mmCIF file with all atom_site columns, C-alpha atoms in Angstrom:
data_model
loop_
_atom_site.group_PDB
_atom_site.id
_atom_site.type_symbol
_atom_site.label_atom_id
_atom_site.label_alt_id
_atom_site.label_comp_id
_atom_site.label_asym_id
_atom_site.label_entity_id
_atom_site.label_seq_id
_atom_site.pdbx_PDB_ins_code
_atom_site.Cartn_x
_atom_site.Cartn_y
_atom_site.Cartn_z
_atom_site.occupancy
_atom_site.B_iso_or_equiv
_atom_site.pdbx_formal_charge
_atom_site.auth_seq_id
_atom_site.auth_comp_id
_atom_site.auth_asym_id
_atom_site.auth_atom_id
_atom_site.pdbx_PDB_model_num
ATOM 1   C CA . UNK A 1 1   ? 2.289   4.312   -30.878 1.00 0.00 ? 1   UNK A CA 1
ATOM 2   C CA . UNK A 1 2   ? -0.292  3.135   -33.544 1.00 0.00 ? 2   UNK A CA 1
ATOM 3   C CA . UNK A 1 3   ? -3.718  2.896   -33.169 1.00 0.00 ? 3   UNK A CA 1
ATOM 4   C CA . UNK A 1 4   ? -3.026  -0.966  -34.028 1.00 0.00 ? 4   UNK A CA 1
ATOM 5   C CA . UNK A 1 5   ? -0.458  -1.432  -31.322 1.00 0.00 ? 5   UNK A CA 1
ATOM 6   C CA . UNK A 1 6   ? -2.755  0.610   -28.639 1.00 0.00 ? 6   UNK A CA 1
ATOM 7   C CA . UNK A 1 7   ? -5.837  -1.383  -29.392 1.00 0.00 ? 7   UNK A CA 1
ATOM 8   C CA . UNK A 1 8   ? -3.563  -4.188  -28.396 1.00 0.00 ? 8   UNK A CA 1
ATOM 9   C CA . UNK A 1 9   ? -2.388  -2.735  -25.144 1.00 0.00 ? 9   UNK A CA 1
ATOM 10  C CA . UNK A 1 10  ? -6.308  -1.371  -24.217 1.00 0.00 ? 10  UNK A CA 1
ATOM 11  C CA . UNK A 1 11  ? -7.248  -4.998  -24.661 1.00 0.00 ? 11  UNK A CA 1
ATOM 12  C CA . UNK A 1 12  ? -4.088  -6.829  -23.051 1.00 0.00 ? 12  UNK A CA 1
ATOM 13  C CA . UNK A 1 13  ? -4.952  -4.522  -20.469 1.00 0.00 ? 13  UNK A CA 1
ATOM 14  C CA . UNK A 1 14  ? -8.906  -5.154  -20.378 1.00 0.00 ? 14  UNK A CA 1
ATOM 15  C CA . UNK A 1 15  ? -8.097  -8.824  -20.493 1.00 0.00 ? 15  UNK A CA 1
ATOM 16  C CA . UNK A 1 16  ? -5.598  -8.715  -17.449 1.00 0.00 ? 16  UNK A CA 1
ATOM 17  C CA . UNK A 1 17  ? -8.358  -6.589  -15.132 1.00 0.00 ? 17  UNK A CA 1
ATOM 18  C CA . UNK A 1 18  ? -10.931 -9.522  -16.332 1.00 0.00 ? 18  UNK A CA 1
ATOM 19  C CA . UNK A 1 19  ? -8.743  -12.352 -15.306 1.00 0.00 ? 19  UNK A CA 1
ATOM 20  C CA . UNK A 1 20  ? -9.122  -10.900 -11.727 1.00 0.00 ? 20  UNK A CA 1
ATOM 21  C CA . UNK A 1 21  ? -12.815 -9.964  -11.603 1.00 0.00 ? 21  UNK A CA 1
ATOM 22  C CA . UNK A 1 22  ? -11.942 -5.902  -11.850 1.00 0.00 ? 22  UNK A CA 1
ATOM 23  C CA . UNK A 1 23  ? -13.927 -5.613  -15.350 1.00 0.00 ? 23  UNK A CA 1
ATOM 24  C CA . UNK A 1 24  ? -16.933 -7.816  -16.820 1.00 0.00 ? 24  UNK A CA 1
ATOM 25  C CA . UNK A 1 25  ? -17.081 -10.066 -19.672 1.00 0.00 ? 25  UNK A CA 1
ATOM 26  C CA . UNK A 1 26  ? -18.699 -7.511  -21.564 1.00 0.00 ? 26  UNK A CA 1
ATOM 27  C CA . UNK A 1 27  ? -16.159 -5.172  -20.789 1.00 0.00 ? 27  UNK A CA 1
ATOM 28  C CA . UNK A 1 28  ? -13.922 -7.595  -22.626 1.00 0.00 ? 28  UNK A CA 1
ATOM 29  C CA . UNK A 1 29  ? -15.963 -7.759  -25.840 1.00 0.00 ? 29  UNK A CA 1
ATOM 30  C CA . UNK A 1 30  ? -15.967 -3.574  -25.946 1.00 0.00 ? 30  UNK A CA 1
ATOM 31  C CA . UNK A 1 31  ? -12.616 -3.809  -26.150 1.00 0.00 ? 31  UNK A CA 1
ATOM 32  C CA . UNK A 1 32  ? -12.987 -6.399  -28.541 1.00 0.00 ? 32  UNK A CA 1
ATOM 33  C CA . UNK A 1 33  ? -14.899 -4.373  -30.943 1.00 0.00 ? 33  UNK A CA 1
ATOM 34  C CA . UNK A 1 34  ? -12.681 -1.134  -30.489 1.00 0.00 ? 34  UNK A CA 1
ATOM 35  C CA . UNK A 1 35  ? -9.644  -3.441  -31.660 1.00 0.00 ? 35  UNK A CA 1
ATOM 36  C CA . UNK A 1 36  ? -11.483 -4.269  -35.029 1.00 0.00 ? 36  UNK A CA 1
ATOM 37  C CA . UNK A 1 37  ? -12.392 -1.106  -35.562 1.00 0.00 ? 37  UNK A CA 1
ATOM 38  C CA . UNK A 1 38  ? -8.566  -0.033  -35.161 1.00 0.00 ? 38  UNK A CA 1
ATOM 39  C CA . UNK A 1 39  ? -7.444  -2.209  -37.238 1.00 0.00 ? 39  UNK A CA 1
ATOM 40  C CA . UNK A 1 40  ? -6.173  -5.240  -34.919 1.00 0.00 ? 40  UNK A CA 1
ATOM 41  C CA . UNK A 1 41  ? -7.789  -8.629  -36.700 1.00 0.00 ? 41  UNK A CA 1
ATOM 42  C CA . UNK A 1 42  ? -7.724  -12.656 -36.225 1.00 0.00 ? 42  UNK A CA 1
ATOM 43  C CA . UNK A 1 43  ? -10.539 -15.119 -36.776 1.00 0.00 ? 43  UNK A CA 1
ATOM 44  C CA . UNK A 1 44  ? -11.164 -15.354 -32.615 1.00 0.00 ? 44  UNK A CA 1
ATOM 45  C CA . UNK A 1 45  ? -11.192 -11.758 -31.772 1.00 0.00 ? 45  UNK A CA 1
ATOM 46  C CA . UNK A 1 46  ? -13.872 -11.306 -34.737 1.00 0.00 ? 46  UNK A CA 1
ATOM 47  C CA . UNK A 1 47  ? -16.072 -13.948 -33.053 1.00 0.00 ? 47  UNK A CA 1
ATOM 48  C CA . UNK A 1 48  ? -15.393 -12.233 -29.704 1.00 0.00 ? 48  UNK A CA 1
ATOM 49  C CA . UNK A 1 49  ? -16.229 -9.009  -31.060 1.00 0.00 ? 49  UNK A CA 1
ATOM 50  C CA . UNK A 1 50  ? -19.579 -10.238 -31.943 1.00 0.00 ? 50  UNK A CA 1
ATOM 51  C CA . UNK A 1 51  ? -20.881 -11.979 -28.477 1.00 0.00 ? 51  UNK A CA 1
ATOM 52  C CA . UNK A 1 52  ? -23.987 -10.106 -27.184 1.00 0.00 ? 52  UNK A CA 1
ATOM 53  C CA . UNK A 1 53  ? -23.897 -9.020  -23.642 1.00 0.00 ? 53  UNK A CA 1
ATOM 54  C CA . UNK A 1 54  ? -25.574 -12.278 -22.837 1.00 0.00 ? 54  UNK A CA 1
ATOM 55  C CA . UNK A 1 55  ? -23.197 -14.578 -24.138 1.00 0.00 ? 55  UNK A CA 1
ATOM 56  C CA . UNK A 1 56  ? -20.573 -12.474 -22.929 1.00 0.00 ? 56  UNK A CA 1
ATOM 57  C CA . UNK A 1 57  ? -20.182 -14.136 -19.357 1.00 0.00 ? 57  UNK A CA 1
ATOM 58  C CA . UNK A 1 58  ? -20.335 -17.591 -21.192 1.00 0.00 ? 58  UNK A CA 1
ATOM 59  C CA . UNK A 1 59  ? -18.513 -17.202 -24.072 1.00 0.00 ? 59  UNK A CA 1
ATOM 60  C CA . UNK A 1 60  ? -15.416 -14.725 -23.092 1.00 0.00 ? 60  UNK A CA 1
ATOM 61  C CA . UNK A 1 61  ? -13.623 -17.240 -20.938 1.00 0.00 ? 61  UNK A CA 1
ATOM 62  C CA . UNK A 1 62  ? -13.101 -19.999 -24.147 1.00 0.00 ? 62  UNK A CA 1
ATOM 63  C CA . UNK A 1 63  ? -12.926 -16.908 -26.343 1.00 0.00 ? 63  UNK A CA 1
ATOM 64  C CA . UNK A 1 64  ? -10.206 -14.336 -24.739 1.00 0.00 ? 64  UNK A CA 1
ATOM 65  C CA . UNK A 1 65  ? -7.506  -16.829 -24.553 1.00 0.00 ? 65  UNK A CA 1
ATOM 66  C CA . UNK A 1 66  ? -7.417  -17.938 -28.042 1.00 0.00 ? 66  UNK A CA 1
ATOM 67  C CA . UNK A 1 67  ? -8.189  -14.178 -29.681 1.00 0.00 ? 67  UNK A CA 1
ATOM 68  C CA . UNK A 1 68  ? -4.973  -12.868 -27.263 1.00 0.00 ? 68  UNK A CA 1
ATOM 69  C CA . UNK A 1 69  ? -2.849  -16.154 -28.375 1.00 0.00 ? 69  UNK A CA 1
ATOM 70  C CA . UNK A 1 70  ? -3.797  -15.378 -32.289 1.00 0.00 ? 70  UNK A CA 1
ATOM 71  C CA . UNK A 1 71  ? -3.039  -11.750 -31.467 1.00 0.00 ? 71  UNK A CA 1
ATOM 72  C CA . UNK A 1 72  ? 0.505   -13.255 -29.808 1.00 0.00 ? 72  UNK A CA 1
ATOM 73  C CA . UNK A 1 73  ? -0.268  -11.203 -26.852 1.00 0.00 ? 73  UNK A CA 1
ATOM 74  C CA . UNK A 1 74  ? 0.088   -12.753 -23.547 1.00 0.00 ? 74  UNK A CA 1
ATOM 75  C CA . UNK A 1 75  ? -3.033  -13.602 -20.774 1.00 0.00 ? 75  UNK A CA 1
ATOM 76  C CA . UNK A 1 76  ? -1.909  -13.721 -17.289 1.00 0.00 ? 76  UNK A CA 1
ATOM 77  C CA . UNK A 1 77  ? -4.292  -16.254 -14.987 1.00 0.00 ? 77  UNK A CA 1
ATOM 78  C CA . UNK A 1 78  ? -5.289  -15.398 -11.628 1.00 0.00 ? 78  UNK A CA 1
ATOM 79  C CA . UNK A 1 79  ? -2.967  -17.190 -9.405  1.00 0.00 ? 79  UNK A CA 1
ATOM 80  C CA . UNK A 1 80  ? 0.045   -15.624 -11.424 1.00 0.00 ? 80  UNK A CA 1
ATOM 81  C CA . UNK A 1 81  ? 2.763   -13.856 -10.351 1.00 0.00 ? 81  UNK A CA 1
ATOM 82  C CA . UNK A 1 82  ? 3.141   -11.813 -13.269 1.00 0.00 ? 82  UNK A CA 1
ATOM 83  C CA . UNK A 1 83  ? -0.879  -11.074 -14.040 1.00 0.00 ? 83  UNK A CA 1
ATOM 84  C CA . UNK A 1 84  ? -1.293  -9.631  -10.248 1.00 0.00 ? 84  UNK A CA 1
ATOM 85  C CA . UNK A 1 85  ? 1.600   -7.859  -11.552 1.00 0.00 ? 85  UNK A CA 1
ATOM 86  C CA . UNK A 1 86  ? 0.409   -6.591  -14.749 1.00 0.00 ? 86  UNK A CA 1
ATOM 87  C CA . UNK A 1 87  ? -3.159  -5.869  -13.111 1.00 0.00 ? 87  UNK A CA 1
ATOM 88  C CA . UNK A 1 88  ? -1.401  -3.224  -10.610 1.00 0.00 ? 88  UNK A CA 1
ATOM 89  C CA . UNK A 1 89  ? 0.291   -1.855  -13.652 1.00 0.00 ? 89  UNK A CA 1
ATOM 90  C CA . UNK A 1 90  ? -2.928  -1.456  -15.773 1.00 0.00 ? 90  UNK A CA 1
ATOM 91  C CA . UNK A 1 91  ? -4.570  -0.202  -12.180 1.00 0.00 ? 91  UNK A CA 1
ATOM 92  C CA . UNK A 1 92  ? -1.891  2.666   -12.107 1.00 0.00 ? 92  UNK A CA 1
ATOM 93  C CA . UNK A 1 93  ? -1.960  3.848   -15.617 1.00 0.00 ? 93  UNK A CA 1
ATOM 94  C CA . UNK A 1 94  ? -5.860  4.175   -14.678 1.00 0.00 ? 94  UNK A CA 1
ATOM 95  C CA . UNK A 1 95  ? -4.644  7.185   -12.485 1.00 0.00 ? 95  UNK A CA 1
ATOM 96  C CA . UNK A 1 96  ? -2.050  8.622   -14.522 1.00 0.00 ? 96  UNK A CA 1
ATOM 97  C CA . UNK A 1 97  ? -4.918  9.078   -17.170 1.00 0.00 ? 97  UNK A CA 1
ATOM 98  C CA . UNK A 1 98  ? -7.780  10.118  -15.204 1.00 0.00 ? 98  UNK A CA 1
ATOM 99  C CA . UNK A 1 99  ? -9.988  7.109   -14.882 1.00 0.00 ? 99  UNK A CA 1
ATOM 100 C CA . UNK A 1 100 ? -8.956  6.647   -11.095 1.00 0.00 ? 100 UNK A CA 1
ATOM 101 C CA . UNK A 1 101 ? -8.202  8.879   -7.769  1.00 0.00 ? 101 UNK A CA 1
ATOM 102 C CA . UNK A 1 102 ? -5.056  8.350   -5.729  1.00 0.00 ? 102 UNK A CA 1
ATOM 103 C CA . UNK A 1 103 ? -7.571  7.056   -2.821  1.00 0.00 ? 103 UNK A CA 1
ATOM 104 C CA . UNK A 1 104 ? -9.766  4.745   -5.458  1.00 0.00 ? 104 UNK A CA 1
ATOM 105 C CA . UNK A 1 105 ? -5.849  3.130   -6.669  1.00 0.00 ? 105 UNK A CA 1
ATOM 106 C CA . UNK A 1 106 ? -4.648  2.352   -3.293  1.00 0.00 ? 106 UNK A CA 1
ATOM 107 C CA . UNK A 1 107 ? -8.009  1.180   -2.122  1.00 0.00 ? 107 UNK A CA 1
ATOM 108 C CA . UNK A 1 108 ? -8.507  -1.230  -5.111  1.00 0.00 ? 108 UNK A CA 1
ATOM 109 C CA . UNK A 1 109 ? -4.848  -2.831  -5.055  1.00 0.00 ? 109 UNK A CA 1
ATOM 110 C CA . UNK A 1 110 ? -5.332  -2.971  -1.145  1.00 0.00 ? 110 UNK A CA 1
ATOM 111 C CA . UNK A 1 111 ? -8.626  -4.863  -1.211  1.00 0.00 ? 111 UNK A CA 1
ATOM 112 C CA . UNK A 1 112 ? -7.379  -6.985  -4.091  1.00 0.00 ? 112 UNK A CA 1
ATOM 113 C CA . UNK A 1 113 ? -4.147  -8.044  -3.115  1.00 0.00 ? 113 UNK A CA 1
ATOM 114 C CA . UNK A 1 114 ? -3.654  -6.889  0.243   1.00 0.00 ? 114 UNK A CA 1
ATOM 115 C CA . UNK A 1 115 ? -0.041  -6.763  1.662   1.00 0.00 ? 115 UNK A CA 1
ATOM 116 C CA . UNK A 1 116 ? 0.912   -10.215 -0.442  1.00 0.00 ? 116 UNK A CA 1
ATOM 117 C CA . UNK A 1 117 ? 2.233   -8.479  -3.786  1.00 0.00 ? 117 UNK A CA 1
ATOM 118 C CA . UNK A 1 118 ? 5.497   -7.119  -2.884  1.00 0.00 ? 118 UNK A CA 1
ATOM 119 C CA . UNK A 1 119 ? 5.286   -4.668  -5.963  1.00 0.00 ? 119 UNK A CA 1
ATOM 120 C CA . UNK A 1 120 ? 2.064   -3.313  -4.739  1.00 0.00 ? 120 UNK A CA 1
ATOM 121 C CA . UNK A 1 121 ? 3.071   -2.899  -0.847  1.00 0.00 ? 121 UNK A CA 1
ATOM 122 C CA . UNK A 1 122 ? 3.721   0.637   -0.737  1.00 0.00 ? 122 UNK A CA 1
ATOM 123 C CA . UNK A 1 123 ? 0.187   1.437   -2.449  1.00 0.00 ? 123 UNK A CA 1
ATOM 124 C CA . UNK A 1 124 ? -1.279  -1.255  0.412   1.00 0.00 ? 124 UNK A CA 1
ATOM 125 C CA . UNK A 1 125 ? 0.437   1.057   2.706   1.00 0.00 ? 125 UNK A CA 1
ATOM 126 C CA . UNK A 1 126 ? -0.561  4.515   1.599   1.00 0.00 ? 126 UNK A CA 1
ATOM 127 C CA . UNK A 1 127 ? -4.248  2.974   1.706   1.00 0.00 ? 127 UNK A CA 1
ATOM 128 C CA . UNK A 1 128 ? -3.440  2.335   5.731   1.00 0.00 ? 128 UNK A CA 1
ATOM 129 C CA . UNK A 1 129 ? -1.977  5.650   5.657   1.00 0.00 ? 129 UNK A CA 1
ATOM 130 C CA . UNK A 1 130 ? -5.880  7.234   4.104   1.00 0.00 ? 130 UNK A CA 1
ATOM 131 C CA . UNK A 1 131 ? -7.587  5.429   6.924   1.00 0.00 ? 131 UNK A CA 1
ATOM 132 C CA . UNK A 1 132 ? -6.175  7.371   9.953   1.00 0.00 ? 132 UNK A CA 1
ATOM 133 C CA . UNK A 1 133 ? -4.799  10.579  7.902   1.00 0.00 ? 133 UNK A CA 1
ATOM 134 C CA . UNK A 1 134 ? -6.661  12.366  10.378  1.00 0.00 ? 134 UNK A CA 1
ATOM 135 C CA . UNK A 1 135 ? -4.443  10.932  13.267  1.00 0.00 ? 135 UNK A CA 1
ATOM 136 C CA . UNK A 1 136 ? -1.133  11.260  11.755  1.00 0.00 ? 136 UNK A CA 1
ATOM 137 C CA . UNK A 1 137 ? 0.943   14.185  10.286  1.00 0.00 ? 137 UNK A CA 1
ATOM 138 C CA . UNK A 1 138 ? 0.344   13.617  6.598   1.00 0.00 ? 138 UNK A CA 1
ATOM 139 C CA . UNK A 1 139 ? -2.642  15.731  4.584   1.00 0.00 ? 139 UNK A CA 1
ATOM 140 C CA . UNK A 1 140 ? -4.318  13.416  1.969   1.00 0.00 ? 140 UNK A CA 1
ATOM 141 C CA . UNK A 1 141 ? -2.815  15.549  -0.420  1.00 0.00 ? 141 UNK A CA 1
ATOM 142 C CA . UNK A 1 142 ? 0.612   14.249  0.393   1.00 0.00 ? 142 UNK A CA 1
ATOM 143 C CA . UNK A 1 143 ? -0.759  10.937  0.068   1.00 0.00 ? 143 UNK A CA 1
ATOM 144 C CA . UNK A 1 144 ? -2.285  12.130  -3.034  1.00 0.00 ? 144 UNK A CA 1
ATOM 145 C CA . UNK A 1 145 ? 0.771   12.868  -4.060  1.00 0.00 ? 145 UNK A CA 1
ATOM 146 C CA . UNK A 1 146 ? 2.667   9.853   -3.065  1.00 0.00 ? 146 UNK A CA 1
ATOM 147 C CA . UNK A 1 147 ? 0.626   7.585   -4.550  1.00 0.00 ? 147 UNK A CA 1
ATOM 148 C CA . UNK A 1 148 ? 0.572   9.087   -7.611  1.00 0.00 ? 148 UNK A CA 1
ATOM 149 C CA . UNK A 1 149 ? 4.215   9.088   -8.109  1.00 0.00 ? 149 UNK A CA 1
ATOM 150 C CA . UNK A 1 150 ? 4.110   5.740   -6.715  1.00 0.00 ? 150 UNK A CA 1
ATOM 151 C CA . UNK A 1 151 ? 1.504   4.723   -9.645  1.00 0.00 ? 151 UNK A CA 1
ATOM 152 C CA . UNK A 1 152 ? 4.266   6.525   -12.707 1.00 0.00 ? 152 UNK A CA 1
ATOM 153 C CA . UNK A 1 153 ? 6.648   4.104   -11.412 1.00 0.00 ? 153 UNK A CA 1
ATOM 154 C CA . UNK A 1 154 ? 4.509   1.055   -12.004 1.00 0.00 ? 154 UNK A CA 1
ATOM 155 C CA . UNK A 1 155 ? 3.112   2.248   -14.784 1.00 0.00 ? 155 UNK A CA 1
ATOM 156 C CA . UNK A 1 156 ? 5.984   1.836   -17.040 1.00 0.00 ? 156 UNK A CA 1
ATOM 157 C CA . UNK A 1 157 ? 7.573   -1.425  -15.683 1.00 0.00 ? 157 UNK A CA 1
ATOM 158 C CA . UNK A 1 158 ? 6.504   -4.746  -15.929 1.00 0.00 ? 158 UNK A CA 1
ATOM 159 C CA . UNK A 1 159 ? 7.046   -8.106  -18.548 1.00 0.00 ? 159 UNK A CA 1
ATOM 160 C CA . UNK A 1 160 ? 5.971   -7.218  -22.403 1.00 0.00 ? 160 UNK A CA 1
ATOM 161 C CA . UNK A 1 161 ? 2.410   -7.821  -23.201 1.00 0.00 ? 161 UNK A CA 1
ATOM 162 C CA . UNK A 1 162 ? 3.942   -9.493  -26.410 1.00 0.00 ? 162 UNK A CA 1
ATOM 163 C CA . UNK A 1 163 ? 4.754   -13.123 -26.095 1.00 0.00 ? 163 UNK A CA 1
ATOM 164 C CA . UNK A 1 164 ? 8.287   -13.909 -27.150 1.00 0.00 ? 164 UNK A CA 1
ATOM 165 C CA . UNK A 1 165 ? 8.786   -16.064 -30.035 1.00 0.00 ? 165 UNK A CA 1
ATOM 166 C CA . UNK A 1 166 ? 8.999   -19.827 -29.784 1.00 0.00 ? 166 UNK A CA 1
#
């Protein structure tokens, strides 16, 4: 992969955590600046790029949509199917590289989406499962374990980030 092409996954992937209230606006406009810097260029993301922390909570909203739709990647709105989806996806890569614990993964899909999102369900369960692993006959290494493997099979699924030509 590129460094072009993974600027535009880290911020596809910023931008679908943001849409759900899992990363701030400034958050967004990091990832903004790291995609300039990789090479990854239109007019909006350059104006995105610049916002201050300040203007970050105003300005992202008007901002992200256009810079992704310039960038013909794809933002995924709250109440959608597929950006719940993708947010689970971006969730589990989180573990697979470090930034999140088995526990912290379950937990955060759990409180977010409860037992709602059927591609999330078993990751809603294993969080159950954490809360009285002292009662059953699993260690929280096995659920460790379980929802890791459970987080490489999300990981690589899911709709391309790329919109399709019209």
């Amino acid at each position: 992969m590129s460094p072009i092409e993974a600027a535009a996954d880290d911020l596809h992937d910023l931008a679908a955590l943001w849409s759900v209230g899992e990363v701030r606006a400034h958050d967004v406009v990091e990832a903004a600046c790291a995609a300039l810097v990789a090479g990854l260029d239109s007019p909006t993301l350059r104006i995105l790029a610049g916002c201050t922390r300040t203007e970050a909570e105003y300005e992202v909203p008007g901002l992200l949509p256009a810079a992704l739709d310039e960038l013909g990647l794809v933002l995924h709105h709250r109440d959608d199917a597929d950006g719940r989806e993708a947010v689970v996806r971006v969730l589990a890569r989180g573990l697979l590289v470090g930034r999140l614990t088995p526990r912290e993964l379950a937990s955060r899909v759990h409180q977010r989406f409860g037992h709602q999102l059927p591609l999330a369900e078993r990751l809603a369960e294993l969080d159950d499962e954490y809360d009285v692993v002292e009662y059953g006959d699993r260690t929280p290494a096995q659920l460790d374990a379980e929802v890791t493997a459970e987080a490489g099979r999300l990981a690589h699924g899911g709709p391309d980030r790329r919109r399709s030509p019209q």
